[in-house]
Coordinates of C-alpha atoms in Angstrom, one line a residue:
X1 CA -67.1 27.7 -6.3
X2 CA -66.8 24.4 -4.4
X3 CA -65.5 23.0 -7.8
X4 CA -62.7 25.8 -7.8
X5 CA -62.0 25.5 -4.3
X6 CA -61.3 21.3 -4.7
X7 CA -59.3 22.3 -7.6
X8 CA -57.1 24.3 -6.1
X9 CA -57.0 22.3 -3.0
X10 CA -55.7 18.9 -5.2
X11 CA -53.3 21.4 -7.8
X12 CA -51.5 22.4 -3.8
X13 CA -51.9 19.3 -2.8
X14 CA -50.2 17.4 -5.8
X15 CA -47.0 20.7 -5.3
X16 CA -47.2 19.9 -1.6
X17 CA -45.8 15.9 -2.2
X18 CA -44.3 15.7 -5.3
X19 CA -41.7 18.2 -3.1
X20 CA -41.4 15.6 -0.8
X21 CA -37.6 14.5 0.3
X22 CA -38.8 11.2 -0.6
X23 CA -39.6 11.8 -4.3
X24 CA -35.7 13.2 -4.7
X25 CA -33.4 11.7 -6.1
X26 CA -30.8 9.9 -3.2
X27 CA -27.9 12.3 -3.2
X28 CA -24.8 9.2 -4.0
X29 CA -21.2 9.8 -2.3
X30 CA -18.7 7.8 -4.8
X31 CA -14.9 7.5 -2.9
X32 CA -12.3 5.4 -4.9
X33 CA -9.9 3.9 -2.8
X34 CA -6.3 3.0 -4.6
X35 CA -4.8 0.1 -2.0
X36 CA -2.0 1.5 -1.1
X37 CA 1.0 -1.4 -2.1
X38 CA 5.3 -1.0 -1.3
X39 CA 5.4 -3.5 -4.5
X40 CA 3.7 -1.5 -7.2
X41 CA 3.6 1.5 -6.5
X42 CA 6.8 4.5 -6.2
X43 CA 5.9 5.2 -2.6
X44 CA 7.4 5.1 0.7
X45 CA 8.1 1.5 1.5
X46 CA 5.7 0.8 5.1
X47 CA 5.2 -1.5 6.9
X48 CA 4.8 -4.7 5.0
X49 CA 1.2 -5.4 7.3
X50 CA -0.9 -2.2 6.0
X51 CA 1.5 -2.0 3.0
X52 CA 0.3 -5.7 0.6
X53 CA -2.6 -3.6 -2.0
X54 CA -3.8 -7.2 -2.7
X55 CA -5.0 -7.4 1.1
X56 CA -7.8 -4.8 1.8
X57 CA -8.3 -6.8 5.1
X58 CA -4.7 -4.7 7.0
X59 CA -4.3 -2.1 4.1
X60 CA -3.5 0.8 5.5
X61 CA -6.4 3.0 3.2
X62 CA -9.0 0.5 4.0
X63 CA -8.5 -2.3 6.7
X64 CA -6.2 -0.1 9.6
X65 CA -7.2 1.9 12.1
X66 CA -7.8 5.3 10.1
X67 CA -8.2 3.5 6.5
X68 CA -11.5 4.3 5.0
X69 CA -13.2 1.0 6.1
X70 CA -12.3 0.4 9.7
X71 CA -12.9 4.6 10.4
X72 CA -16.0 4.4 9.0
X73 CA -17.4 1.3 10.7
X74 CA -16.8 3.4 13.8
X75 CA -19.3 6.7 12.4
X76 CA -23.2 6.1 13.7
X77 CA -24.1 8.5 10.6
X78 CA -23.2 5.4 8.2
X79 CA -25.0 2.0 8.1
X80 CA -23.9 -0.3 5.9
X81 CA -26.4 -1.5 3.2
X82 CA -24.2 -3.7 2.0
X83 CA -21.3 -5.2 0.8
X84 CA -20.0 -6.6 -2.0
X85 CA -16.7 -8.6 -3.3
X86 CA -16.5 -8.4 -6.7
X87 CA -14.4 -11.5 -8.9
X88 CA -12.2 -8.1 -11.1
X89 CA -9.4 -9.2 -9.0
X90 CA -9.6 -5.2 -10.0
X91 CA -11.7 -3.5 -7.1
X92 CA -11.1 -6.2 -4.2
X93 CA -14.1 -5.2 -1.8
X94 CA -16.9 -2.1 -2.4
X95 CA -19.1 -1.1 1.1
X96 CA -22.2 0.9 0.5
X97 CA -23.3 3.0 3.0
X98 CA -26.3 5.2 3.3
X99 CA -27.1 7.9 6.3
X100 CA -29.4 7.5 8.6
X101 CA -30.1 11.1 9.3
X102 CA -30.3 12.2 5.4
X103 CA -31.3 10.8 1.2
X104 CA -27.0 10.0 0.9
X105 CA -25.4 7.0 -0.2
X106 CA -21.7 6.6 -0.4
X107 CA -20.4 4.0 -2.5
X108 CA -16.8 2.9 -1.3
X109 CA -14.5 0.8 -3.7
X110 CA -11.0 -0.7 -2.5
X111 CA -9.0 -0.9 -5.3
X112 CA -5.7 -3.5 -5.7
X113 CA -2.9 -1.8 -5.1
X114 CA -1.5 -3.0 -8.6
X115 CA -4.2 -1.2 -10.9
X116 CA -4.1 2.1 -8.9
X117 CA -4.3 2.7 -13.2
X118 CA -7.4 1.8 -12.9
X119 CA -8.4 4.3 -9.6
X120 CA -7.0 7.6 -11.6
X121 CA -8.2 6.0 -14.4
X122 CA -11.6 5.6 -13.2
X123 CA -11.6 8.4 -10.6
X124 CA -11.7 10.9 -14.4
X125 CA -14.0 9.2 -15.6
X126 CA -16.7 9.7 -13.1
X127 CA -15.2 13.2 -12.3
X128 CA -16.0 13.8 -16.2
X129 CA -19.8 12.6 -15.7
X130 CA -18.8 9.0 -17.6
X131 CA -18.6 4.9 -16.8
X132 CA -22.3 5.7 -15.3
X133 CA -22.4 3.3 -12.8
X134 CA -25.4 1.7 -11.1
X135 CA -25.8 -0.6 -7.6
X136 CA -28.4 -2.6 -7.0
X137 CA -30.1 -3.6 -3.6
X138 CA -32.7 -4.8 -2.6
X139 CA -34.8 -2.5 -3.0
X140 CA -33.4 0.2 -5.0
X141 CA -30.6 0.7 -7.1
X142 CA -28.0 3.6 -7.1
X143 CA -26.9 5.6 -9.4
X144 CA -23.3 6.4 -9.4
X145 CA -20.1 6.6 -11.0
X146 CA -20.7 10.0 -13.6
X147 CA -23.4 10.6 -12.1
X148 CA -22.5 10.8 -8.4
X149 CA -22.9 14.0 -6.8
X150 CA -19.0 14.3 -5.3
X151 CA -16.4 11.8 -6.4
X152 CA -13.4 10.7 -4.5
X153 CA -10.2 9.6 -4.8
X154 CA -8.3 8.1 -1.6
X155 CA -4.4 7.2 -2.5
X156 CA -1.4 7.2 -4.1
X157 CA -0.9 10.9 -6.3
X158 CA 0.9 8.2 -9.4
X159 CA 0.1 11.9 -12.3
X160 CA 3.7 12.4 -9.7
X161 CA 4.5 9.5 -12.6
X162 CA 2.0 9.3 -15.2
X163 CA 0.9 12.5 -17.2
X164 CA -2.9 13.0 -16.6
X165 CA -3.1 13.0 -20.7
X166 CA -2.4 8.8 -20.7
X167 CA -6.2 9.4 -19.1
X168 CA -8.3 12.6 -20.3
X169 CA -9.1 11.7 -24.0
X170 CA -8.6 15.2 -25.8
X171 CA -12.4 15.1 -26.8
X172 CA -13.6 15.6 -23.4
X173 CA -13.6 18.6 -22.8
X174 CA -16.2 22.1 -20.8
X175 CA -16.2 23.7 -25.0
X176 CA -17.0 19.9 -25.9
X177 CA -19.9 20.1 -24.2
X178 CA -23.3 20.6 -24.3
X179 CA -25.5 23.9 -22.2
X180 CA -27.7 20.9 -20.0
X181 CA -24.1 18.6 -19.5
X182 CA -22.5 21.9 -18.7
X183 CA -24.8 23.1 -15.8
X184 CA -25.0 19.5 -14.7
X185 CA -20.9 19.4 -14.5
X186 CA -20.8 22.6 -12.3
X187 CA -22.9 20.7 -9.1
X188 CA -21.3 18.2 -9.4
X189 CA -17.9 18.0 -7.0
X190 CA -14.6 16.3 -7.2
X191 CA -11.6 15.7 -3.9
X192 CA -8.5 14.0 -4.2
X193 CA -6.7 12.6 -1.2
X194 CA -3.7 12.1 -2.1
X195 CA 0.0 13.7 -1.8
X196 CA 0.6 17.5 -3.9
X197 CA -3.5 16.3 -5.8
X198 CA -3.5 20.5 -6.2
X199 CA -0.9 20.1 -9.5
X200 CA -1.6 16.6 -10.0
X201 CA -5.6 16.9 -11.1
X202 CA -6.2 20.2 -12.1
X203 CA -4.8 19.5 -15.8
X204 CA -7.8 16.8 -15.9
X205 CA -10.2 17.8 -13.7
X206 CA -10.6 21.6 -14.2
X207 CA -11.1 20.1 -18.5
X208 CA -14.0 18.7 -17.6
X209 CA -15.6 22.0 -15.2
X210 CA -16.2 19.7 -12.1
X211 CA -15.8 21.7 -9.0
X212 CA -13.2 21.0 -6.8
X213 CA -14.0 20.5 -3.1
X214 CA -10.7 19.1 -1.3
X215 CA -7.0 19.1 -3.6
X216 CA -3.5 19.1 -1.2
X217 CA -0.5 21.4 -1.6
X218 CA 1.7 19.0 0.3
X219 CA 2.7 15.4 0.7
X220 CA 0.1 14.7 3.5
X221 CA -1.5 10.7 4.8
X222 CA -5.0 10.1 3.4
X223 CA -6.4 9.0 5.9
X224 CA -10.2 8.2 6.9
X225 CA -11.1 11.3 9.1
X226 CA -10.2 14.3 7.2
X227 CA -12.6 12.0 4.2
X228 CA -15.2 12.6 7.0
X229 CA -14.4 15.4 7.8
X230 CA -14.9 16.8 4.3
X231 CA -18.2 14.2 3.6
X232 CA -20.6 15.8 6.8
X233 CA -19.5 19.6 6.1
X234 CA -20.7 19.0 2.9
X235 CA -23.3 17.6 3.3
X236 CA -24.2 20.3 5.7
X237 CA -23.9 22.8 2.9
X238 CA -21.3 24.6 4.5
X239 CA -19.3 27.1 2.9
X240 CA -16.4 25.5 1.1
X241 CA -13.8 27.9 3.2
X242 CA -15.6 25.9 6.5
X243 CA -15.4 23.1 4.6
X244 CA -11.0 23.4 4.2
X245 CA -11.3 24.6 7.9
X246 CA -12.7 21.3 9.4
X247 CA -10.2 19.1 7.0
X248 CA -7.8 21.5 7.9
X249 CA -8.6 20.9 12.0
X250 CA -9.2 16.4 11.1
X251 CA -6.0 16.4 10.0
X252 CA -4.3 18.0 13.0
X253 CA -6.2 16.1 15.6
X254 CA -4.8 13.0 14.5
X255 CA -1.4 13.8 13.2
X256 CA -0.7 16.1 16.9
X257 CA -0.3 19.2 15.4
X258 CA -1.0 22.1 16.7
X259 CA -3.5 24.5 15.1
X260 CA -5.5 22.9 11.5
X261 CA -3.5 22.1 8.6
X262 CA -4.4 25.3 6.5
X263 CA -1.4 24.6 4.5
X264 CA -2.2 21.7 2.7
X265 CA -5.8 21.0 1.8
X266 CA -7.4 24.0 -0.4
X267 CA -10.7 24.2 -2.1
X268 CA -9.4 25.5 -5.5
X269 CA -7.7 24.4 -9.0
X270 CA -4.5 25.3 -8.9
X271 CA -3.8 28.5 -11.9

């Protein structure tokens, strides 16, 4: 009897230990920022200081007041673990953040504005579950890219000028995936903070089976406060309706609108 009780205790203990969060893979968010670029992108020009896509330091979407790097540096829940400056010239800077209270890592990459097509290409690849990327830290390796739980694009909607078919091979379709791959894709999320992203990104993303989290219906400013609101709400396990409201409320607060900008944001693909 003693032996049976001992075995039960051991089995229960092992089950408990294996159930602890430290044994689970961390949640990973991968953010791709196409730096604002007056010269290489078909955008309404912005002041020269914030519209140089080769200079992340002052760029509208990275180093400016509401750019991703500057805004997130002020968010107490996110700690910078590592900053890298790749030599390829395509990605000018990347930051790895760790959430202070949750087992969550965030990879943010600033793409040279000249290479916006590479940014969109990588975003669609990652949304398809392709191109898994490993980021080495001092004590561990974070797996992102096509393995990230949430993939986010920030920047100009270049699909207004280029067909999505340029980026998505015909073989990358939902019906070509195995059952296991389909289940994996359904558990992953994609968000696009760019003008009218629902219209232009629905065709490629919906073919991949990834779940939409936030898309946009109109022209908008893809600044970091809206992204931060989405991420916080998502990490708290809130419903899509609540996430949309939080994003719309943050946008209205910073854009000084009288009510939540629900007309700008959606959580679903177009039909």
